[in-house]
Short mmCIF file of C-alpha atoms and ligand atoms in Angstrom, two decimals:
data_model
loop_
_atom_site.label_atom_id
_atom_site.label_comp_id
_atom_site.label_asym_id
_atom_site.label_seq_id
_atom_site.Cartn_x
_atom_site.Cartn_y
_atom_site.Cartn_z
CA MET A 1 0.00 -0.02 -0.32
CA GLY A 2 1.31 3.43 -0.94
CA ARG A 3 0.26 6.90 0.71
CA GLY A 4 0.66 10.48 -0.42
CA THR A 5 -0.23 13.83 0.77
CA GLY A 6 -1.29 16.97 -1.07
CA TYR A 7 -2.06 20.59 0.50
CA GLY A 8 -4.82 22.65 0.15
CA LYS A 9 -3.76 26.48 -0.69
CA THR A 10 -5.06 30.02 -0.09
CA ILE A 11 -4.02 33.08 -2.38
CA VAL A 12 -3.02 35.68 0.51
CA PHE A 13 -2.00 38.48 -2.39
CA GLY A 14 -2.45 38.90 -5.92
CA GLU A 15 -5.50 37.10 -7.36
CA HIS A 16 -6.56 38.35 -10.89
CA PHE A 17 -3.20 40.55 -10.70
CA VAL A 18 -1.53 37.31 -11.36
CA VAL A 19 -2.96 36.94 -14.67
CA TYR A 20 -1.36 39.82 -16.09
CA GLY A 21 2.10 38.73 -14.70
CA LEU A 22 2.07 40.66 -11.34
CA PRO A 23 3.27 38.53 -8.76
CA ALA A 24 0.87 36.64 -6.02
CA ILE A 25 1.62 35.17 -2.72
CA ALA A 26 -0.24 32.00 -1.69
CA SER A 27 0.31 29.35 0.81
CA ALA A 28 -0.51 26.00 1.67
CA ILE A 29 -2.89 25.38 4.52
CA THR A 30 -3.09 22.77 7.04
CA GLY A 31 -5.97 20.97 5.31
CA SER A 32 -4.40 18.03 3.18
CA THR A 33 -5.86 15.09 0.97
CA VAL A 34 -4.57 11.78 1.60
CA ALA A 35 -4.22 9.22 -1.41
CA VAL A 36 -3.84 5.36 -0.73
CA ALA A 37 -2.80 3.28 -3.62
CA ARG A 38 -3.24 -0.51 -3.11
CA ARG A 39 -1.87 -2.94 -5.88
CA VAL A 40 -4.61 -5.27 -6.86
CA SER A 41 -5.22 -8.11 -9.63
CA GLY A 42 -7.11 -7.35 -12.79
CA HIS A 43 -6.46 -4.92 -15.67
CA SER A 44 -7.96 -1.31 -14.55
CA TYR A 45 -7.97 1.04 -12.00
CA SER A 46 -10.65 2.29 -9.50
CA ILE A 47 -11.21 5.46 -7.78
CA GLU A 48 -13.11 6.12 -4.34
CA ASP A 49 -13.58 9.30 -3.15
CA LYS A 50 -13.94 9.85 0.54
CA ARG A 51 -13.18 13.29 0.83
CA PRO A 52 -15.43 15.87 2.75
CA GLU A 53 -17.05 18.15 0.22
CA THR A 54 -19.10 21.08 -0.17
CA PRO A 55 -22.17 19.27 -1.24
CA GLY A 56 -22.39 18.64 -4.98
CA TYR A 57 -18.85 19.32 -5.67
CA LYS A 58 -17.46 15.69 -6.17
CA GLU A 59 -20.43 15.11 -8.49
CA LYS A 60 -19.72 18.13 -10.43
CA LYS A 61 -15.90 17.37 -11.20
CA LYS A 62 -16.01 13.65 -11.41
CA GLU A 63 -15.50 13.67 -15.16
CA GLN A 64 -12.56 16.44 -14.76
CA GLN A 65 -11.16 14.24 -11.83
CA LEU A 66 -10.98 11.19 -14.56
CA ASP A 67 -9.37 13.16 -17.12
CA SER A 68 -6.81 14.41 -14.50
CA ILE A 69 -6.08 10.71 -13.18
CA LYS A 70 -5.70 9.82 -16.89
CA ARG A 71 -3.10 12.75 -17.44
CA ILE A 72 -1.21 11.85 -14.34
CA PHE A 73 -0.83 8.13 -15.40
CA GLU A 74 0.34 9.06 -18.91
CA PHE A 75 2.79 11.82 -17.17
CA LEU A 76 4.32 8.99 -14.98
CA GLY A 77 4.37 6.12 -17.79
CA PHE A 78 2.01 4.22 -15.77
CA ASP A 79 -0.41 1.64 -17.24
CA PRO A 80 -3.14 0.33 -15.14
CA LYS A 81 -3.63 -2.27 -17.62
CA GLU A 82 -0.52 -3.45 -16.50
CA ASN A 83 -0.32 -2.43 -12.85
CA ALA A 84 -3.97 -2.58 -11.82
CA VAL A 85 -4.65 -0.14 -8.79
CA GLU A 86 -7.29 0.78 -6.21
CA ILE A 87 -7.22 4.55 -5.18
CA LEU A 88 -8.76 5.88 -2.54
CA LEU A 89 -9.06 9.81 -1.62
CA GLU A 90 -9.36 11.00 2.12
CA GLY A 91 -8.09 13.55 4.32
CA ASN A 92 -9.69 16.59 6.03
CA LEU A 93 -9.25 19.25 3.20
CA VAL A 94 -12.81 20.04 2.19
CA ALA A 95 -13.24 19.35 -1.62
CA ALA A 96 -14.53 22.69 -2.32
CA SER A 97 -13.77 25.75 -4.68
CA GLY A 98 -10.82 28.11 -3.78
CA VAL A 99 -8.75 25.87 -1.37
CA GLY A 100 -6.65 24.17 -4.19
CA ALA A 101 -8.68 20.76 -3.74
CA SER A 102 -7.86 19.49 -7.10
CA ALA A 103 -4.36 20.34 -6.92
CA ALA A 104 -4.21 18.59 -3.55
CA SER A 105 -5.55 15.60 -4.81
CA CYS A 106 -3.34 15.48 -7.81
CA ALA A 107 -0.14 15.55 -5.55
CA ALA A 108 -1.69 13.13 -3.43
CA ILE A 109 -2.19 10.37 -6.10
CA ALA A 110 1.01 10.97 -7.61
CA ARG A 111 2.65 10.56 -4.39
CA ALA A 112 0.71 7.47 -3.67
CA LEU A 113 1.37 5.71 -6.71
CA ASN A 114 5.12 6.89 -6.61
CA GLU A 115 5.42 4.86 -3.39
CA GLU A 116 3.03 1.62 -3.90
CA PHE A 117 5.01 1.17 -7.27
CA SER A 118 8.29 2.22 -6.30
CA LEU A 119 8.56 4.85 -9.01
CA GLY A 120 11.59 6.62 -7.36
CA LEU A 121 10.26 10.28 -7.95
CA GLU A 122 11.65 13.41 -6.36
CA ASP A 123 9.00 16.27 -5.43
CA GLU A 124 9.85 18.23 -8.37
CA GLU A 125 8.78 15.44 -10.53
CA ILE A 126 6.02 14.77 -8.21
CA ASN A 127 5.20 18.62 -8.74
CA LYS A 128 5.06 17.94 -12.46
CA ALA A 129 2.98 14.94 -12.42
CA ALA A 130 0.37 17.32 -10.28
CA TYR A 131 0.51 20.21 -12.53
CA GLU A 132 -0.28 17.81 -15.49
CA GLY A 133 -3.34 16.46 -13.54
CA GLU A 134 -4.34 19.81 -12.66
CA LYS A 135 -4.63 20.39 -16.55
CA GLY A 136 -7.61 17.77 -16.35
CA TYR A 137 -9.40 20.58 -14.17
CA HIS A 138 -8.25 24.03 -15.31
CA GLY A 139 -6.95 23.55 -18.91
CA THR A 140 -4.28 25.89 -18.60
CA PRO A 141 -3.32 26.05 -14.66
CA SER A 142 -0.83 28.85 -13.57
CA GLY A 143 0.95 26.37 -11.74
CA ILE A 144 0.48 27.94 -8.14
CA ASP A 145 -1.76 25.66 -6.72
CA ASN A 146 0.17 22.14 -7.52
CA THR A 147 3.54 24.15 -6.28
CA ALA A 148 1.84 24.76 -2.97
CA ALA A 149 0.11 21.60 -2.70
CA VAL A 150 3.45 19.59 -2.98
CA TYR A 151 6.07 21.77 -1.23
CA GLY A 152 3.65 23.32 1.50
CA GLY A 153 4.50 26.81 2.93
CA LEU A 154 4.37 30.20 1.54
CA ILE A 155 5.14 30.73 -2.12
CA TRP A 156 5.79 33.86 -4.20
CA PHE A 157 4.78 33.19 -7.54
CA LYS A 158 5.17 35.23 -11.01
CA LYS A 159 3.46 33.75 -13.93
CA GLY A 160 5.89 33.43 -16.95
CA LEU A 161 5.34 35.45 -20.19
CA PRO A 162 4.02 32.80 -23.07
CA GLY A 163 6.75 30.54 -23.55
CA LYS A 164 8.74 31.42 -20.39
CA GLU A 165 8.94 29.49 -17.02
CA ASN A 166 6.82 30.71 -14.18
CA THR A 167 9.01 32.17 -11.16
CA ILE A 168 8.46 30.49 -7.84
CA GLN A 169 10.15 30.96 -4.86
CA ARG A 170 9.32 29.67 -1.43
CA VAL A 171 9.37 32.19 1.65
CA LYS A 172 10.02 30.58 5.04
CA ILE A 173 7.54 32.20 7.76
CA GLU A 174 6.45 31.65 11.27
CA PRO A 175 2.96 29.95 10.65
CA VAL A 176 0.07 32.24 11.54
CA GLU A 177 -3.44 31.32 12.06
CA ILE A 178 -5.96 32.37 9.28
CA VAL A 179 -9.92 32.00 8.95
CA LEU A 180 -11.47 31.16 5.55
CA GLY A 181 -15.26 32.62 5.64
CA ASN A 182 -17.11 30.99 2.87
CA THR A 183 -19.84 32.69 1.18
CA GLY A 184 -21.45 29.11 0.20
CA ILE A 185 -21.82 30.77 -3.65
CA THR A 186 -19.59 28.95 -6.02
CA SER A 187 -18.03 31.50 -8.55
CA ASN A 188 -17.17 30.91 -12.17
CA THR A 189 -13.41 31.40 -12.34
CA SER A 190 -13.10 32.11 -16.05
CA GLU A 191 -16.28 34.19 -16.34
CA VAL A 192 -15.03 36.35 -13.57
CA VAL A 193 -11.36 36.49 -15.18
CA ALA A 194 -13.04 37.58 -18.48
CA ASP A 195 -15.08 40.41 -16.82
CA VAL A 196 -12.09 41.83 -15.27
CA ARG A 197 -10.16 42.05 -18.55
CA LYS A 198 -13.20 43.52 -20.51
CA LYS A 199 -13.27 46.13 -17.58
CA LYS A 200 -9.58 46.51 -17.82
CA GLU A 201 -9.85 47.42 -21.81
CA ALA A 202 -12.58 50.03 -21.20
CA ASN A 203 -10.61 51.90 -18.48
CA GLU A 204 -6.93 51.35 -19.58
CA ARG A 205 -5.64 54.23 -17.40
CA GLU A 206 -7.34 53.51 -14.25
CA PHE A 207 -6.36 49.80 -14.36
CA ASP A 208 -2.76 50.87 -14.99
CA LYS A 209 -2.78 52.75 -11.63
CA ILE A 210 -4.28 49.94 -9.79
CA PHE A 211 -1.76 47.46 -11.08
CA ARG A 212 0.97 49.77 -10.13
CA ASP A 213 -0.63 50.01 -6.58
CA TYR A 214 -0.75 46.85 -6.54
CA GLY A 215 2.68 45.75 -7.15
CA LYS A 216 3.96 48.00 -4.51
CA ILE A 217 1.71 46.01 -2.34
CA ALA A 218 3.18 42.82 -3.18
CA GLU A 219 6.73 43.93 -2.85
CA SER A 220 6.07 45.31 0.50
CA ALA A 221 4.09 41.88 1.39
CA LEU A 222 7.12 39.95 0.90
CA GLY A 223 9.15 42.16 2.96
CA ALA A 224 6.86 42.09 5.61
CA PHE A 225 6.56 38.20 5.72
CA ARG A 226 10.30 37.95 5.42
CA GLU A 227 10.35 39.96 8.82
CA ASN A 228 7.42 37.91 10.40
CA ASP A 229 5.55 41.39 10.64
CA VAL A 230 2.04 40.09 10.97
CA GLU A 231 0.56 43.55 11.35
CA SER A 232 1.94 45.30 8.13
CA VAL A 233 1.01 41.94 6.21
CA GLY A 234 -2.49 42.65 7.73
CA LYS A 235 -2.29 46.11 6.65
CA LEU A 236 -1.58 45.12 3.04
CA MET A 237 -4.00 42.53 2.89
CA ASN A 238 -6.90 45.49 3.54
CA GLU A 239 -5.43 47.32 0.80
CA ASN A 240 -5.16 44.51 -1.75
CA HIS A 241 -9.04 43.99 -0.85
CA SER A 242 -9.59 47.94 -1.72
CA LEU A 243 -7.92 47.47 -5.22
CA LEU A 244 -9.94 44.34 -5.91
CA GLN A 245 -13.02 46.06 -5.11
CA LYS A 246 -12.15 48.60 -7.68
CA ILE A 247 -11.74 46.07 -10.31
CA GLY A 248 -15.11 44.88 -9.44
CA VAL A 249 -14.84 41.19 -8.02
CA SER A 250 -16.29 41.61 -4.58
CA CYS A 251 -19.89 41.23 -3.83
CA LYS A 252 -21.90 41.76 -1.07
CA GLU A 253 -21.51 38.33 0.61
CA LEU A 254 -17.67 38.88 0.70
CA GLU A 255 -17.94 42.62 1.88
CA GLU A 256 -20.03 41.26 4.89
CA LEU A 257 -17.16 38.63 5.96
CA VAL A 258 -14.57 41.13 5.52
CA GLU A 259 -16.34 43.67 7.89
CA THR A 260 -17.23 41.00 10.62
CA ALA A 261 -13.67 39.77 10.60
CA ARG A 262 -12.24 43.08 10.80
CA GLU A 263 -15.05 44.09 13.41
CA GLN A 264 -13.73 41.05 15.62
CA GLY A 265 -10.15 42.05 15.37
CA ALA A 266 -8.31 40.43 12.64
CA VAL A 267 -5.51 42.36 11.52
CA GLY A 268 -6.38 41.95 7.88
CA ALA A 269 -9.04 40.70 5.72
CA LYS A 270 -10.00 40.23 1.90
CA LEU A 271 -11.50 38.00 -0.25
CA THR A 272 -9.28 35.29 -1.70
CA GLY A 273 -9.54 33.61 -4.94
CA THR A 274 -12.03 34.23 -7.95
CA GLY A 275 -14.28 36.55 -6.03
CA ARG A 276 -18.32 37.13 -6.63
CA GLY A 277 -18.65 34.48 -4.06
CA GLY A 278 -15.82 31.92 -2.51
CA LEU A 279 -13.77 32.49 0.17
CA MET A 280 -12.82 35.55 2.37
CA ILE A 281 -9.06 35.23 4.26
CA ALA A 282 -8.69 36.81 7.48
CA LEU A 283 -5.36 36.83 9.17
CA THR A 284 -5.80 36.10 12.67
CA PRO A 285 -2.54 35.85 14.71
CA GLY A 286 -3.12 33.41 17.74
CA LYS A 287 -5.68 30.61 18.62
CA GLU A 288 -7.91 33.34 20.51
CA LEU A 289 -8.30 35.51 17.95
CA GLN A 290 -8.80 32.86 15.35
CA GLU A 291 -11.69 31.27 17.33
CA LYS A 292 -13.45 34.78 18.00
CA VAL A 293 -13.25 35.44 14.27
CA ALA A 294 -14.58 31.88 13.20
CA GLU A 295 -17.54 31.90 15.70
CA ALA A 296 -18.52 35.59 14.43
CA ILE A 297 -18.59 34.30 11.10
CA GLU A 298 -20.60 31.13 12.12
CA ALA A 299 -23.17 33.28 14.02
CA THR A 300 -24.22 34.98 10.66
CA GLY A 301 -24.82 31.35 9.35
CA LYS A 302 -21.81 30.94 7.13
CA THR A 303 -19.02 28.50 7.48
CA ALA A 304 -15.65 29.24 8.41
CA PHE A 305 -12.29 26.95 8.18
CA ARG A 306 -9.86 27.57 10.80
CA THR A 307 -6.43 26.91 9.48
CA LYS A 308 -2.99 28.15 9.19
CA ILE A 309 -0.42 29.72 6.62
CA GLY A 310 3.11 29.08 6.17
O1 PMV B 1 -10.55 30.71 -7.12
P1 PMV B 1 -9.25 30.38 -7.18
O2 PMV B 1 -8.60 30.04 -5.62
O3 PMV B 1 -8.98 29.08 -8.31
O4 PMV B 1 -8.26 31.38 -7.49
C1 PMV B 1 -8.35 31.82 -9.11
C2 PMV B 1 -7.43 33.31 -9.09
C3 PMV B 1 -7.35 33.79 -10.29
O5 PMV B 1 -6.42 34.84 -10.06
C4 PMV B 1 -8.75 34.69 -10.59
C5 PMV B 1 -7.40 33.14 -11.46
C6 PMV B 1 -6.08 32.67 -12.00
O6 PMV B 1 -5.78 31.72 -12.85
O7 PMV B 1 -4.85 32.72 -11.40
#
């Protein structure tokens, strides 16, 4: 039997801006998906998915999951007709939009196969296999999710220009508590990204200024993380959120979550990921503050995940 793990992720800075080549900062979160691969007799594979989920998520992604697994097999040169295998997915990462669930499962599956069939792969190749698997879900993934899923920790990420490699730098920090508040609304990434592009094309000068402001925020955030200056990171998250409002990707439900978190003393709060639904991230150093913010969100009838970045 082979076991493998992949972490979930959250985007701390730079969603949407990353699409245009500006740097983003993402982190693995403590929730993870575990895959168990077991050699069996026969000439095919089977998958049993026992991950906890946002209702409907797994059914909706079923076809993409099968495509993804096929791509991982191909990348690894693994043929289930010769090596029949049973794959089980479990772990405490809730399969939902915005937490990197697909990348976490790809990393976990590649690792479990690596162990069960002694493929001798290092993390770098596991990461490439997970990236191939991500294509089954995303088409053209940026690579940030699978990197966070494989290596864990905090990541500075810059998308390469067409034909160029992405820049990925790992940043060591003291892990710090966060709360992810869930609007309960599943947003459509490609639709929201397309809307932002339209708005940008209609308002080039305004967007140039917003992009410049964001660039400064990203640089300052990297410095603040390096110095473990949590207060500054929080202020910069708030500033990043204001820019996300300007480009039109927040919504009433996200604003309510941000407001609740800030009222309860979160040092920073912003939407994370696609926006117009999905998740809010609040920086809440210390168990006590984390609990206070999470409980306040739950009191409004929304769900809250308590986890850590770094
Ligand atoms: O909603 P998520 O966690 O999949 O993040 C989407 C991030 C975007 O910047 C909006 C899109 C992208 O491809 O980077």
